[in-house]
Amino acid sequence: MINAAPVHQQKYCYLIELTGNSYTDLLVSLSAAERNLGDWEPVYSAKMPTWRLWSDANADMIRYTVSHVIARYALPQNDYWLIQYVGTDHTKPNMLHPQFHTR
């Protein structure tokens, strides 16, 4: 029997794609509060450093968090793409504008 129940109970799934060329481990750079935003998963099949974050937080909070992690640890990234999905429906993603950062 196939279990069709969703794995994650959060309202949104965010795809966070960093544009740097080195695969920095974003997860070790997170504070406890940032880790508690939801379930963070590395996406190993992606060409660029990419993570999924399953969270109930809104897009502005996720943008704020990612930009501060990049700035705080001077991660080798110029900018990133943030793609927001609603719930478990990944067929129609809502892409947010890229946010640019300098170190």
JSON list of C-alpha atoms in Angstrom, two decimals:
[
{"chain": "A", "resi": 1, "resn": "MET", "atom": "CA", "xyz": [0.00, 0.00, 0.00]},
{"chain": "A", "resi": 2, "resn": "ILE", "atom": "CA", "xyz": [1.31, 3.45, -0.91]},
{"chain": "A", "resi": 3, "resn": "ASN", "atom": "CA", "xyz": [1.40, 6.09, 1.81]},
{"chain": "A", "resi": 4, "resn": "ALA", "atom": "CA", "xyz": [0.14, 9.32, 0.22]},
{"chain": "A", "resi": 5, "resn": "ALA", "atom": "CA", "xyz": [0.48, 11.42, 3.38]},
{"chain": "A", "resi": 6, "resn": "PRO", "atom": "CA", "xyz": [2.80, 14.43, 2.99]},
{"chain": "A", "resi": 7, "resn": "VAL", "atom": "CA", "xyz": [6.24, 14.04, 4.56]},
{"chain": "A", "resi": 8, "resn": "HIS", "atom": "CA", "xyz": [6.32, 17.65, 5.71]},
{"chain": "A", "resi": 9, "resn": "GLN", "atom": "CA", "xyz": [3.47, 19.42, 7.47]},
{"chain": "A", "resi": 10, "resn": "GLN", "atom": "CA", "xyz": [4.69, 22.98, 6.82]},
{"chain": "A", "resi": 11, "resn": "LYS", "atom": "CA", "xyz": [2.77, 25.45, 4.68]},
{"chain": "A", "resi": 12, "resn": "TYR", "atom": "CA", "xyz": [5.59, 26.30, 2.23]},
{"chain": "A", "resi": 13, "resn": "CYS", "atom": "CA", "xyz": [8.62, 24.78, 0.59]},
{"chain": "A", "resi": 14, "resn": "TYR", "atom": "CA", "xyz": [11.43, 27.17, -0.35]},
{"chain": "A", "resi": 15, "resn": "LEU", "atom": "CA", "xyz": [14.14, 26.25, -2.84]},
{"chain": "A", "resi": 16, "resn": "ILE", "atom": "CA", "xyz": [17.24, 28.27, -1.98]},
{"chain": "A", "resi": 17, "resn": "GLU", "atom": "CA", "xyz": [19.83, 28.22, -4.77]},
{"chain": "A", "resi": 18, "resn": "LEU", "atom": "CA", "xyz": [23.11, 30.00, -4.05]},
{"chain": "A", "resi": 19, "resn": "THR", "atom": "CA", "xyz": [25.04, 31.16, -7.10]},
{"chain": "A", "resi": 20, "resn": "GLY", "atom": "CA", "xyz": [28.56, 30.61, -5.79]},
{"chain": "A", "resi": 21, "resn": "ASN", "atom": "CA", "xyz": [30.80, 27.99, -7.34]},
{"chain": "A", "resi": 22, "resn": "SER", "atom": "CA", "xyz": [31.82, 26.29, -4.09]},
{"chain": "A", "resi": 23, "resn": "TYR", "atom": "CA", "xyz": [29.42, 24.06, -2.22]},
{"chain": "A", "resi": 24, "resn": "THR", "atom": "CA", "xyz": [29.45, 25.80, 1.16]},
{"chain": "A", "resi": 25, "resn": "ASP", "atom": "CA", "xyz": [27.55, 23.91, 3.83]},
{"chain": "A", "resi": 26, "resn": "LEU", "atom": "CA", "xyz": [24.85, 26.41, 4.70]},
{"chain": "A", "resi": 27, "resn": "LEU", "atom": "CA", "xyz": [23.48, 24.15, 7.41]},
{"chain": "A", "resi": 28, "resn": "VAL", "atom": "CA", "xyz": [26.50, 24.50, 9.70]},
{"chain": "A", "resi": 29, "resn": "SER", "atom": "CA", "xyz": [26.18, 28.29, 9.42]},
{"chain": "A", "resi": 30, "resn": "LEU", "atom": "CA", "xyz": [22.68, 28.40, 10.89]},
{"chain": "A", "resi": 31, "resn": "SER", "atom": "CA", "xyz": [21.93, 29.63, 14.39]},
{"chain": "A", "resi": 32, "resn": "ALA", "atom": "CA", "xyz": [19.51, 27.70, 16.58]},
{"chain": "A", "resi": 33, "resn": "ALA", "atom": "CA", "xyz": [16.69, 30.15, 15.77]},
{"chain": "A", "resi": 34, "resn": "GLU", "atom": "CA", "xyz": [17.38, 29.85, 12.03]},
{"chain": "A", "resi": 35, "resn": "ARG", "atom": "CA", "xyz": [17.43, 26.06, 12.27]},
{"chain": "A", "resi": 36, "resn": "ASN", "atom": "CA", "xyz": [14.07, 26.17, 14.03]},
{"chain": "A", "resi": 37, "resn": "LEU", "atom": "CA", "xyz": [12.43, 27.93, 11.06]},
{"chain": "A", "resi": 38, "resn": "GLY", "atom": "CA", "xyz": [11.71, 24.51, 9.59]},
{"chain": "A", "resi": 39, "resn": "ASP", "atom": "CA", "xyz": [13.26, 21.44, 8.01]},
{"chain": "A", "resi": 40, "resn": "TRP", "atom": "CA", "xyz": [16.42, 22.24, 5.99]},
{"chain": "A", "resi": 41, "resn": "GLU", "atom": "CA", "xyz": [17.53, 19.71, 3.35]},
{"chain": "A", "resi": 42, "resn": "PRO", "atom": "CA", "xyz": [20.54, 19.87, 1.01]},
{"chain": "A", "resi": 43, "resn": "VAL", "atom": "CA", "xyz": [19.70, 19.13, -2.63]},
{"chain": "A", "resi": 44, "resn": "TYR", "atom": "CA", "xyz": [22.60, 16.97, -3.81]},
{"chain": "A", "resi": 45, "resn": "SER", "atom": "CA", "xyz": [21.37, 16.62, -7.38]},
{"chain": "A", "resi": 46, "resn": "ALA", "atom": "CA", "xyz": [21.58, 20.38, -8.07]},
{"chain": "A", "resi": 47, "resn": "LYS", "atom": "CA", "xyz": [24.52, 21.89, -9.97]},
{"chain": "A", "resi": 48, "resn": "MET", "atom": "CA", "xyz": [24.78, 24.90, -7.65]},
{"chain": "A", "resi": 49, "resn": "PRO", "atom": "CA", "xyz": [24.67, 24.89, -3.83]},
{"chain": "A", "resi": 50, "resn": "THR", "atom": "CA", "xyz": [20.97, 24.39, -3.19]},
{"chain": "A", "resi": 51, "resn": "TRP", "atom": "CA", "xyz": [18.76, 23.69, -0.18]},
{"chain": "A", "resi": 52, "resn": "ARG", "atom": "CA", "xyz": [15.10, 23.08, 0.47]},
{"chain": "A", "resi": 53, "resn": "LEU", "atom": "CA", "xyz": [13.50, 24.64, 3.50]},
{"chain": "A", "resi": 54, "resn": "TRP", "atom": "CA", "xyz": [10.09, 23.42, 4.62]},
{"chain": "A", "resi": 55, "resn": "SER", "atom": "CA", "xyz": [8.64, 26.18, 6.75]},
{"chain": "A", "resi": 56, "resn": "ASP", "atom": "CA", "xyz": [5.52, 28.05, 7.82]},
{"chain": "A", "resi": 57, "resn": "ALA", "atom": "CA", "xyz": [7.48, 31.33, 7.70]},
{"chain": "A", "resi": 58, "resn": "ASN", "atom": "CA", "xyz": [6.65, 33.84, 4.99]},
{"chain": "A", "resi": 59, "resn": "ALA", "atom": "CA", "xyz": [8.98, 34.67, 2.10]},
{"chain": "A", "resi": 60, "resn": "ASP", "atom": "CA", "xyz": [10.21, 37.93, 3.64]},
{"chain": "A", "resi": 61, "resn": "MET", "atom": "CA", "xyz": [11.39, 36.09, 6.75]},
{"chain": "A", "resi": 62, "resn": "ILE", "atom": "CA", "xyz": [13.21, 33.49, 4.63]},
{"chain": "A", "resi": 63, "resn": "ARG", "atom": "CA", "xyz": [14.87, 36.21, 2.52]},
{"chain": "A", "resi": 64, "resn": "TYR", "atom": "CA", "xyz": [15.94, 38.01, 5.69]},
{"chain": "A", "resi": 65, "resn": "THR", "atom": "CA", "xyz": [17.37, 34.82, 7.19]},
{"chain": "A", "resi": 66, "resn": "VAL", "atom": "CA", "xyz": [19.31, 33.70, 4.10]},
{"chain": "A", "resi": 67, "resn": "SER", "atom": "CA", "xyz": [20.76, 37.16, 3.44]},
{"chain": "A", "resi": 68, "resn": "HIS", "atom": "CA", "xyz": [21.94, 37.43, 7.04]},
{"chain": "A", "resi": 69, "resn": "VAL", "atom": "CA", "xyz": [23.53, 33.97, 7.02]},
{"chain": "A", "resi": 70, "resn": "ILE", "atom": "CA", "xyz": [25.43, 34.89, 3.83]},
{"chain": "A", "resi": 71, "resn": "ALA", "atom": "CA", "xyz": [26.56, 38.25, 5.25]},
{"chain": "A", "resi": 72, "resn": "ARG", "atom": "CA", "xyz": [27.41, 36.95, 8.72]},
{"chain": "A", "resi": 73, "resn": "TYR", "atom": "CA", "xyz": [29.66, 34.15, 7.53]},
{"chain": "A", "resi": 74, "resn": "ALA", "atom": "CA", "xyz": [30.93, 35.91, 4.38]},
{"chain": "A", "resi": 75, "resn": "LEU", "atom": "CA", "xyz": [29.83, 32.92, 2.33]},
{"chain": "A", "resi": 76, "resn": "PRO", "atom": "CA", "xyz": [31.28, 32.98, -1.20]},
{"chain": "A", "resi": 77, "resn": "GLN", "atom": "CA", "xyz": [27.99, 33.93, -2.82]},
{"chain": "A", "resi": 78, "resn": "ASN", "atom": "CA", "xyz": [27.03, 36.98, -4.82]},
{"chain": "A", "resi": 79, "resn": "ASP", "atom": "CA", "xyz": [23.30, 36.40, -4.85]},
{"chain": "A", "resi": 80, "resn": "TYR", "atom": "CA", "xyz": [20.74, 33.64, -4.69]},
{"chain": "A", "resi": 81, "resn": "TRP", "atom": "CA", "xyz": [17.44, 32.52, -6.13]},
{"chain": "A", "resi": 82, "resn": "LEU", "atom": "CA", "xyz": [14.58, 31.87, -3.78]},
{"chain": "A", "resi": 83, "resn": "ILE", "atom": "CA", "xyz": [11.69, 29.84, -5.18]},
{"chain": "A", "resi": 84, "resn": "GLN", "atom": "CA", "xyz": [8.56, 29.45, -3.09]},
{"chain": "A", "resi": 85, "resn": "TYR", "atom": "CA", "xyz": [6.18, 26.52, -3.38]},
{"chain": "A", "resi": 86, "resn": "VAL", "atom": "CA", "xyz": [2.84, 26.30, -1.62]},
{"chain": "A", "resi": 87, "resn": "GLY", "atom": "CA", "xyz": [2.45, 23.20, 0.51]},
{"chain": "A", "resi": 88, "resn": "THR", "atom": "CA", "xyz": [3.13, 19.93, -1.27]},
{"chain": "A", "resi": 89, "resn": "ASP", "atom": "CA", "xyz": [2.11, 21.20, -4.72]},
{"chain": "A", "resi": 90, "resn": "HIS", "atom": "CA", "xyz": [5.39, 21.62, -6.59]},
{"chain": "A", "resi": 91, "resn": "THR", "atom": "CA", "xyz": [3.81, 21.81, -10.03]},
{"chain": "A", "resi": 92, "resn": "LYS", "atom": "CA", "xyz": [3.31, 25.60, -10.04]},
{"chain": "A", "resi": 93, "resn": "PRO", "atom": "CA", "xyz": [6.19, 27.27, -8.20]},
{"chain": "A", "resi": 94, "resn": "ASN", "atom": "CA", "xyz": [6.12, 30.96, -7.41]},
{"chain": "A", "resi": 95, "resn": "MET", "atom": "CA", "xyz": [9.60, 32.33, -8.08]},
{"chain": "A", "resi": 96, "resn": "LEU", "atom": "CA", "xyz": [10.58, 35.32, -5.98]},
{"chain": "A", "resi": 97, "resn": "HIS", "atom": "CA", "xyz": [12.99, 37.94, -7.31]},
{"chain": "A", "resi": 98, "resn": "PRO", "atom": "CA", "xyz": [16.68, 37.26, -6.68]},
{"chain": "A", "resi": 99, "resn": "GLN", "atom": "CA", "xyz": [18.21, 39.22, -3.85]},
{"chain": "A", "resi": 100, "resn": "PHE", "atom": "CA", "xyz": [21.74, 40.55, -4.36]},
{"chain": "A", "resi": 101, "resn": "HIS", "atom": "CA", "xyz": [24.33, 40.75, -1.61]},
{"chain": "A", "resi": 102, "resn": "THR", "atom": "CA", "xyz": [27.89, 41.94, -1.25]},
{"chain": "A", "resi": 103, "resn": "ARG", "atom": "CA", "xyz": [30.39, 40.68, 1.27]}
]
